[in-house]
Amino acid sequence: MFSEVEKLKTRYAHQIEDGRKISVFTSMPEYQWYVEHVVKPTIEEYTDRIMKGSINSDKEDWILRGMVQGMQLMIDTPEQFIKTASEAKEKARLQEEAIEDDL
């Protein structure tokens, strides 16, 4: 049992640390500028081109759709890391309370 508790603590600590690192990175002005002025406008432009049907070939359409999905992942993934870190903090707190209650 002790090893299971330690494994959980270690996993939560890694998730919390990953969330902190991502949070620091995504709060940098350079990252925010890049997302707001490059990534999001590019996603909007490509999505508009796809929706209007102004793409010449199926191959180009598939490429643009893949690029949109990739760029959207660049925006969504850091948010997921931060969410996971928040959940790990809560689980770690509950685990500590459960351990203290057992003692």
mmCIF file of N, CA and C in Angstrom, residues 4-98:
data_model
loop_
_atom_site.group_PDB
_atom_site.id
_atom_site.type_symbol
_atom_site.label_atom_id
_atom_site.label_comp_id
_atom_site.label_asym_id
_atom_site.label_seq_id
_atom_site.Cartn_x
_atom_site.Cartn_y
_atom_site.Cartn_z
ATOM 1 N N GLU A 4 1.993 2.261 -3.380
ATOM 2 C CA GLU A 4 0.910 2.834 -4.189
ATOM 3 C C GLU A 4 0.688 4.308 -3.847
ATOM 4 N N VAL A 5 0.729 4.612 -2.577
ATOM 5 C CA VAL A 5 0.561 6.006 -2.145
ATOM 6 C C VAL A 5 1.701 6.858 -2.674
ATOM 7 N N GLU A 6 2.905 6.329 -2.604
ATOM 8 C CA GLU A 6 4.067 7.067 -3.109
ATOM 9 C C GLU A 6 3.993 7.251 -4.625
ATOM 10 N N LYS A 7 3.511 6.235 -5.325
ATOM 11 C CA LYS A 7 3.358 6.356 -6.775
ATOM 12 C C LYS A 7 2.353 7.450 -7.117
ATOM 13 N N LEU A 8 1.243 7.472 -6.372
ATOM 14 C CA LEU A 8 0.242 8.517 -6.615
ATOM 15 C C LEU A 8 0.809 9.896 -6.326
ATOM 16 N N LYS A 9 1.512 10.029 -5.202
ATOM 17 C CA LYS A 9 2.119 11.317 -4.852
ATOM 18 C C LYS A 9 3.076 11.776 -5.950
ATOM 19 N N THR A 10 3.888 10.853 -6.438
ATOM 20 C CA THR A 10 4.855 11.183 -7.486
ATOM 21 C C THR A 10 4.141 11.606 -8.767
ATOM 22 N N ARG A 11 3.103 10.861 -9.139
ATOM 23 C CA ARG A 11 2.357 11.203 -10.353
ATOM 24 C C ARG A 11 1.707 12.572 -10.223
ATOM 25 N N TYR A 12 1.085 12.835 -9.076
ATOM 26 C CA TYR A 12 0.459 14.147 -8.862
ATOM 27 C C TYR A 12 1.503 15.252 -8.893
ATOM 28 N N ALA A 13 2.657 15.003 -8.284
ATOM 29 C CA ALA A 13 3.718 16.015 -8.281
ATOM 30 C C ALA A 13 4.188 16.331 -9.694
ATOM 31 N N HIS A 14 4.319 15.299 -10.524
ATOM 32 C CA HIS A 14 4.725 15.522 -11.923
ATOM 33 C C HIS A 14 3.659 16.312 -12.681
ATOM 34 N N GLN A 15 2.408 15.968 -12.478
ATOM 35 C CA GLN A 15 1.331 16.681 -13.167
ATOM 36 C C GLN A 15 1.277 18.143 -12.730
ATOM 37 N N ILE A 16 1.459 18.374 -11.448
ATOM 38 C CA ILE A 16 1.443 19.743 -10.932
ATOM 39 C C ILE A 16 2.615 20.537 -11.501
ATOM 40 N N GLU A 17 3.798 19.928 -11.520
ATOM 41 C CA GLU A 17 4.978 20.604 -12.053
ATOM 42 C C GLU A 17 4.830 20.888 -13.548
ATOM 43 N N ASP A 18 4.299 19.928 -14.305
ATOM 44 C CA ASP A 18 4.067 20.152 -15.735
ATOM 45 C C ASP A 18 3.089 21.308 -15.942
ATOM 46 N N GLY A 19 2.047 21.359 -15.142
ATOM 47 C CA GLY A 19 1.073 22.445 -15.233
ATOM 48 C C GLY A 19 1.697 23.796 -14.947
ATOM 49 N N ARG A 20 2.562 23.834 -13.932
ATOM 50 C CA ARG A 20 3.253 25.097 -13.603
ATOM 51 C C ARG A 20 4.132 25.561 -14.761
ATOM 52 N N LYS A 21 4.886 24.624 -15.318
ATOM 53 C CA LYS A 21 5.781 24.977 -16.425
ATOM 54 C C LYS A 21 4.991 25.507 -17.618
ATOM 55 N N ILE A 22 3.930 24.825 -17.960
ATOM 56 C CA ILE A 22 3.097 25.256 -19.085
ATOM 57 C C ILE A 22 2.456 26.600 -18.788
ATOM 58 N N SER A 23 1.997 26.778 -17.560
ATOM 59 C CA SER A 23 1.364 28.039 -17.175
ATOM 60 C C SER A 23 2.342 29.205 -17.305
ATOM 61 N N VAL A 24 3.555 28.991 -16.863
ATOM 62 C CA VAL A 24 4.581 30.039 -16.980
ATOM 63 C C VAL A 24 4.857 30.332 -18.450
ATOM 64 N N PHE A 25 5.011 29.284 -19.243
ATOM 65 C CA PHE A 25 5.307 29.467 -20.668
ATOM 66 C C PHE A 25 4.180 30.199 -21.381
ATOM 67 N N THR A 26 2.939 29.791 -21.119
ATOM 68 C CA THR A 26 1.819 30.394 -21.839
ATOM 69 C C THR A 26 1.477 31.787 -21.337
ATOM 70 N N SER A 27 2.007 32.168 -20.194
ATOM 71 C CA SER A 27 1.748 33.521 -19.714
ATOM 72 C C SER A 27 2.785 34.522 -20.216
ATOM 73 N N MET A 28 3.779 34.026 -20.938
ATOM 74 C CA MET A 28 4.793 34.921 -21.491
ATOM 75 C C MET A 28 4.180 35.774 -22.597
ATOM 76 N N PRO A 29 4.510 37.056 -22.632
ATOM 77 C CA PRO A 29 3.948 37.942 -23.654
ATOM 78 C C PRO A 29 4.252 37.482 -25.084
ATOM 79 N N GLU A 30 5.416 36.895 -25.286
ATOM 80 C CA GLU A 30 5.786 36.443 -26.624
ATOM 81 C C GLU A 30 4.852 35.330 -27.100
ATOM 82 N N TYR A 31 4.558 34.394 -26.203
ATOM 83 C CA TYR A 31 3.661 33.296 -26.560
ATOM 84 C C TYR A 31 2.265 33.837 -26.830
ATOM 85 N N GLN A 32 1.787 34.700 -25.955
ATOM 86 C CA GLN A 32 0.448 35.264 -26.128
ATOM 87 C C GLN A 32 0.348 36.052 -27.426
ATOM 88 N N TRP A 33 1.383 36.834 -27.734
ATOM 89 C CA TRP A 33 1.387 37.596 -28.981
ATOM 90 C C TRP A 33 1.332 36.639 -30.174
ATOM 91 N N TYR A 34 2.149 35.595 -30.133
ATOM 92 C CA TYR A 34 2.200 34.646 -31.235
ATOM 93 C C TYR A 34 0.840 33.979 -31.454
ATOM 94 N N VAL A 35 0.203 33.570 -30.368
ATOM 95 C CA VAL A 35 -1.104 32.915 -30.490
ATOM 96 C C VAL A 35 -2.142 33.900 -31.025
ATOM 97 N N GLU A 36 -2.169 35.109 -30.481
ATOM 98 C CA GLU A 36 -3.194 36.084 -30.860
ATOM 99 C C GLU A 36 -2.990 36.667 -32.255
ATOM 100 N N HIS A 37 -1.723 36.874 -32.654
ATOM 101 C CA HIS A 37 -1.454 37.563 -33.917
ATOM 102 C C HIS A 37 -1.038 36.658 -35.068
ATOM 103 N N VAL A 38 -0.681 35.418 -34.781
ATOM 104 C CA VAL A 38 -0.256 34.520 -35.845
ATOM 105 C C VAL A 38 -1.169 33.292 -35.923
ATOM 106 N N VAL A 39 -1.271 32.560 -34.826
ATOM 107 C CA VAL A 39 -1.978 31.277 -34.868
ATOM 108 C C VAL A 39 -3.480 31.462 -35.081
ATOM 109 N N LYS A 40 -4.115 32.247 -34.245
ATOM 110 C CA LYS A 40 -5.572 32.405 -34.362
ATOM 111 C C LYS A 40 -6.002 33.021 -35.698
ATOM 112 N N PRO A 41 -5.322 34.080 -36.182
ATOM 113 C CA PRO A 41 -5.710 34.592 -37.506
ATOM 114 C C PRO A 41 -5.488 33.576 -38.633
ATOM 115 N N THR A 42 -4.438 32.769 -38.529
ATOM 116 C CA THR A 42 -4.189 31.750 -39.538
ATOM 117 C C THR A 42 -5.291 30.694 -39.513
ATOM 118 N N ILE A 43 -5.690 30.284 -38.307
ATOM 119 C CA ILE A 43 -6.790 29.320 -38.182
ATOM 120 C C ILE A 43 -8.054 29.895 -38.810
ATOM 121 N N GLU A 44 -8.350 31.154 -38.502
ATOM 122 C CA GLU A 44 -9.546 31.790 -39.065
ATOM 123 C C GLU A 44 -9.476 31.867 -40.588
ATOM 124 N N GLU A 45 -8.319 32.237 -41.118
ATOM 125 C CA GLU A 45 -8.166 32.354 -42.573
ATOM 126 C C GLU A 45 -8.339 31.000 -43.249
ATOM 127 N N TYR A 46 -7.658 29.980 -42.745
ATOM 128 C CA TYR A 46 -7.755 28.647 -43.348
ATOM 129 C C TYR A 46 -9.167 28.086 -43.221
ATOM 130 N N THR A 47 -9.799 28.284 -42.080
ATOM 131 C CA THR A 47 -11.161 27.799 -41.885
ATOM 132 C C THR A 47 -12.109 28.495 -42.850
ATOM 133 N N ASP A 48 -11.930 29.781 -43.026
ATOM 134 C CA ASP A 48 -12.757 30.539 -43.961
ATOM 135 C C ASP A 48 -12.585 30.009 -45.385
ATOM 136 N N ARG A 49 -11.335 29.746 -45.778
ATOM 137 C CA ARG A 49 -11.074 29.217 -47.119
ATOM 138 C C ARG A 49 -11.710 27.839 -47.291
ATOM 139 N N ILE A 50 -11.625 27.012 -46.262
ATOM 140 C CA ILE A 50 -12.209 25.672 -46.336
ATOM 141 C C ILE A 50 -13.726 25.765 -46.442
ATOM 142 N N MET A 51 -14.333 26.605 -45.622
ATOM 143 C CA MET A 51 -15.793 26.710 -45.584
ATOM 144 C C MET A 51 -16.356 27.318 -46.868
ATOM 145 N N LYS A 52 -15.617 28.225 -47.489
ATOM 146 C CA LYS A 52 -16.086 28.848 -48.731
ATOM 147 C C LYS A 52 -15.850 27.958 -49.946
ATOM 148 N N GLY A 53 -15.053 26.919 -49.762
ATOM 149 C CA GLY A 53 -14.780 26.027 -50.883
ATOM 150 C C GLY A 53 -13.854 26.633 -51.910
ATOM 151 N N SER A 54 -13.016 27.561 -51.507
ATOM 152 C CA SER A 54 -12.139 28.244 -52.457
ATOM 153 C C SER A 54 -10.796 27.537 -52.637
ATOM 154 N N ILE A 55 -10.722 26.290 -52.234
ATOM 155 C CA ILE A 55 -9.477 25.537 -52.357
ATOM 156 C C ILE A 55 -9.519 24.746 -53.659
ATOM 157 N N ASN A 56 -8.414 24.745 -54.364
ATOM 158 C CA ASN A 56 -8.365 24.181 -55.712
ATOM 159 C C ASN A 56 -8.376 22.661 -55.770
ATOM 160 N N SER A 57 -7.815 22.002 -54.772
ATOM 161 C CA SER A 57 -7.715 20.542 -54.860
ATOM 162 C C SER A 57 -8.048 19.899 -53.517
ATOM 163 N N ASP A 58 -8.395 18.615 -53.596
ATOM 164 C CA ASP A 58 -8.662 17.872 -52.364
ATOM 165 C C ASP A 58 -7.411 17.781 -51.498
ATOM 166 N N LYS A 59 -6.270 17.622 -52.127
ATOM 167 C CA LYS A 59 -5.019 17.504 -51.388
ATOM 168 C C LYS A 59 -4.756 18.775 -50.573
ATOM 169 N N GLU A 60 -4.923 19.920 -51.192
ATOM 170 C CA GLU A 60 -4.720 21.184 -50.477
ATOM 171 C C GLU A 60 -5.744 21.333 -49.359
ATOM 172 N N ASP A 61 -6.977 20.902 -49.592
ATOM 173 C CA ASP A 61 -8.016 20.947 -48.570
ATOM 174 C C ASP A 61 -7.614 20.098 -47.364
ATOM 175 N N TRP A 62 -7.141 18.882 -47.609
ATOM 176 C CA TRP A 62 -6.725 17.996 -46.522
ATOM 177 C C TRP A 62 -5.551 18.594 -45.752
ATOM 178 N N ILE A 63 -4.622 19.181 -46.481
ATOM 179 C CA ILE A 63 -3.447 19.785 -45.839
ATOM 180 C C ILE A 63 -3.883 20.937 -44.934
ATOM 181 N N LEU A 64 -4.748 21.805 -45.447
ATOM 182 C CA LEU A 64 -5.207 22.937 -44.640
ATOM 183 C C LEU A 64 -5.998 22.476 -43.425
ATOM 184 N N ARG A 65 -6.829 21.467 -43.592
ATOM 185 C CA ARG A 65 -7.583 20.930 -42.449
ATOM 186 C C ARG A 65 -6.637 20.386 -41.388
ATOM 187 N N GLY A 66 -5.601 19.690 -41.811
ATOM 188 C CA GLY A 66 -4.603 19.176 -40.869
ATOM 189 C C GLY A 66 -3.857 20.295 -40.171
ATOM 190 N N MET A 67 -3.537 21.341 -40.905
ATOM 191 C CA MET A 67 -2.838 22.477 -40.313
ATOM 192 C C MET A 67 -3.722 23.179 -39.279
ATOM 193 N N VAL A 68 -5.004 23.309 -39.587
ATOM 194 C CA VAL A 68 -5.928 23.931 -38.645
ATOM 195 C C VAL A 68 -6.006 23.094 -37.372
ATOM 196 N N GLN A 69 -6.118 21.785 -37.529
ATOM 197 C CA GLN A 69 -6.193 20.915 -36.356
ATOM 198 C C GLN A 69 -4.911 20.994 -35.529
ATOM 199 N N GLY A 70 -3.764 21.019 -36.193
ATOM 200 C CA GLY A 70 -2.490 21.122 -35.490
ATOM 201 C C GLY A 70 -2.352 22.433 -34.729
ATOM 202 N N MET A 71 -2.732 23.515 -35.373
ATOM 203 C CA MET A 71 -2.641 24.820 -34.700
ATOM 204 C C MET A 71 -3.631 24.911 -33.546
ATOM 205 N N GLN A 72 -4.800 24.308 -33.707
ATOM 206 C CA GLN A 72 -5.780 24.319 -32.623
ATOM 207 C C GLN A 72 -5.258 23.508 -31.431
ATOM 208 N N LEU A 73 -4.551 22.427 -31.700
ATOM 209 C CA LEU A 73 -3.932 21.652 -30.621
ATOM 210 C C LEU A 73 -2.915 22.491 -29.857
ATOM 211 N N MET A 74 -2.209 23.355 -30.581
ATOM 212 C CA MET A 74 -1.233 24.224 -29.938
ATOM 213 C C MET A 74 -1.905 25.143 -28.919
ATOM 214 N N ILE A 75 -3.136 25.485 -29.147
ATOM 215 C CA ILE A 75 -3.882 26.348 -28.231
ATOM 216 C C ILE A 75 -4.533 25.522 -27.127
ATOM 217 N N ASP A 76 -5.107 24.379 -27.483
ATOM 218 C CA ASP A 76 -5.877 23.580 -26.525
ATOM 219 C C ASP A 76 -5.026 22.774 -25.555
ATOM 220 N N THR A 77 -3.904 22.256 -26.004
ATOM 221 C CA THR A 77 -3.092 21.367 -25.179
ATOM 222 C C THR A 77 -2.565 22.039 -23.918
ATOM 223 N N PRO A 78 -2.023 23.252 -23.977
ATOM 224 C CA PRO A 78 -1.574 23.879 -22.734
ATOM 225 C C PRO A 78 -2.710 24.050 -21.716
ATOM 226 N N GLU A 79 -3.901 24.357 -22.193
ATOM 227 C CA GLU A 79 -5.040 24.497 -21.296
ATOM 228 C C GLU A 79 -5.342 23.170 -20.603
ATOM 229 N N GLN A 80 -5.173 22.065 -21.321
ATOM 230 C CA GLN A 80 -5.422 20.744 -20.746
ATOM 231 C C GLN A 80 -4.372 20.416 -19.678
ATOM 232 N N PHE A 81 -3.114 20.774 -19.921
ATOM 233 C CA PHE A 81 -2.064 20.552 -18.926
ATOM 234 C C PHE A 81 -2.379 21.317 -17.641
ATOM 235 N N ILE A 82 -2.820 22.549 -17.788
ATOM 236 C CA ILE A 82 -3.147 23.377 -16.625
ATOM 237 C C ILE A 82 -4.345 22.796 -15.882
ATOM 238 N N LYS A 83 -5.330 22.328 -16.605
ATOM 239 C CA LYS A 83 -6.503 21.704 -15.991
ATOM 240 C C LYS A 83 -6.105 20.430 -15.241
ATOM 241 N N THR A 84 -5.268 19.618 -15.848
ATOM 242 C CA THR A 84 -4.800 18.384 -15.216
ATOM 243 C C THR A 84 -4.024 18.695 -13.937
ATOM 244 N N ALA A 85 -3.217 19.743 -13.967
ATOM 245 C CA ALA A 85 -2.461 20.136 -12.777
ATOM 246 C C ALA A 85 -3.398 20.561 -11.653
ATOM 247 N N SER A 86 -4.422 21.283 -11.998
ATOM 248 C CA SER A 86 -5.397 21.713 -10.993
ATOM 249 C C SER A 86 -6.098 20.510 -10.367
ATOM 250 N N GLU A 87 -6.485 19.555 -11.203
ATOM 251 C CA GLU A 87 -7.127 18.338 -10.702
ATOM 252 C C GLU A 87 -6.159 17.544 -9.829
ATOM 253 N N ALA A 88 -4.885 17.484 -10.221
ATOM 254 C CA ALA A 88 -3.881 16.760 -9.439
ATOM 255 C C ALA A 88 -3.683 17.408 -8.072
ATOM 256 N N LYS A 89 -3.705 18.737 -8.019
ATOM 257 C CA LYS A 89 -3.594 19.430 -6.731
ATOM 258 C C LYS A 89 -4.731 19.027 -5.808
ATOM 259 N N GLU A 90 -5.923 18.997 -6.350
ATOM 260 C CA GLU A 90 -7.096 18.633 -5.549
ATOM 261 C C GLU A 90 -7.008 17.178 -5.085
ATOM 262 N N LYS A 91 -6.623 16.287 -5.983
ATOM 263 C CA LYS A 91 -6.488 14.880 -5.616
ATOM 264 C C LYS A 91 -5.402 14.674 -4.571
ATOM 265 N N ALA A 92 -4.288 15.397 -4.697
ATOM 266 C CA ALA A 92 -3.205 15.296 -3.718
ATOM 267 C C ALA A 92 -3.678 15.785 -2.355
ATOM 268 N N ARG A 93 -4.444 16.864 -2.363
ATOM 269 C CA ARG A 93 -4.969 17.387 -1.093
ATOM 270 C C ARG A 93 -5.911 16.377 -0.448
ATOM 271 N N LEU A 94 -6.786 15.790 -1.234
ATOM 272 C CA LEU A 94 -7.713 14.787 -0.712
ATOM 273 C C LEU A 94 -6.972 13.548 -0.221
ATOM 274 N N GLN A 95 -5.929 13.179 -0.921
ATOM 275 C CA GLN A 95 -5.129 12.030 -0.499
ATOM 276 C C GLN A 95 -4.468 12.303 0.851
ATOM 277 N N GLU A 96 -3.904 13.494 1.008
ATOM 278 C CA GLU A 96 -3.278 13.852 2.280
ATOM 279 C C GLU A 96 -4.290 13.841 3.430
ATOM 280 N N GLU A 97 -5.481 14.362 3.151
ATOM 281 C CA GLU A 97 -6.520 14.357 4.179
ATOM 282 C C GLU A 97 -6.912 12.932 4.549
ATOM 283 N N ALA A 98 -7.007 12.068 3.551
ATOM 284 C CA ALA A 98 -7.354 10.668 3.826
ATOM 285 C C ALA A 98 -6.269 9.982 4.642
#
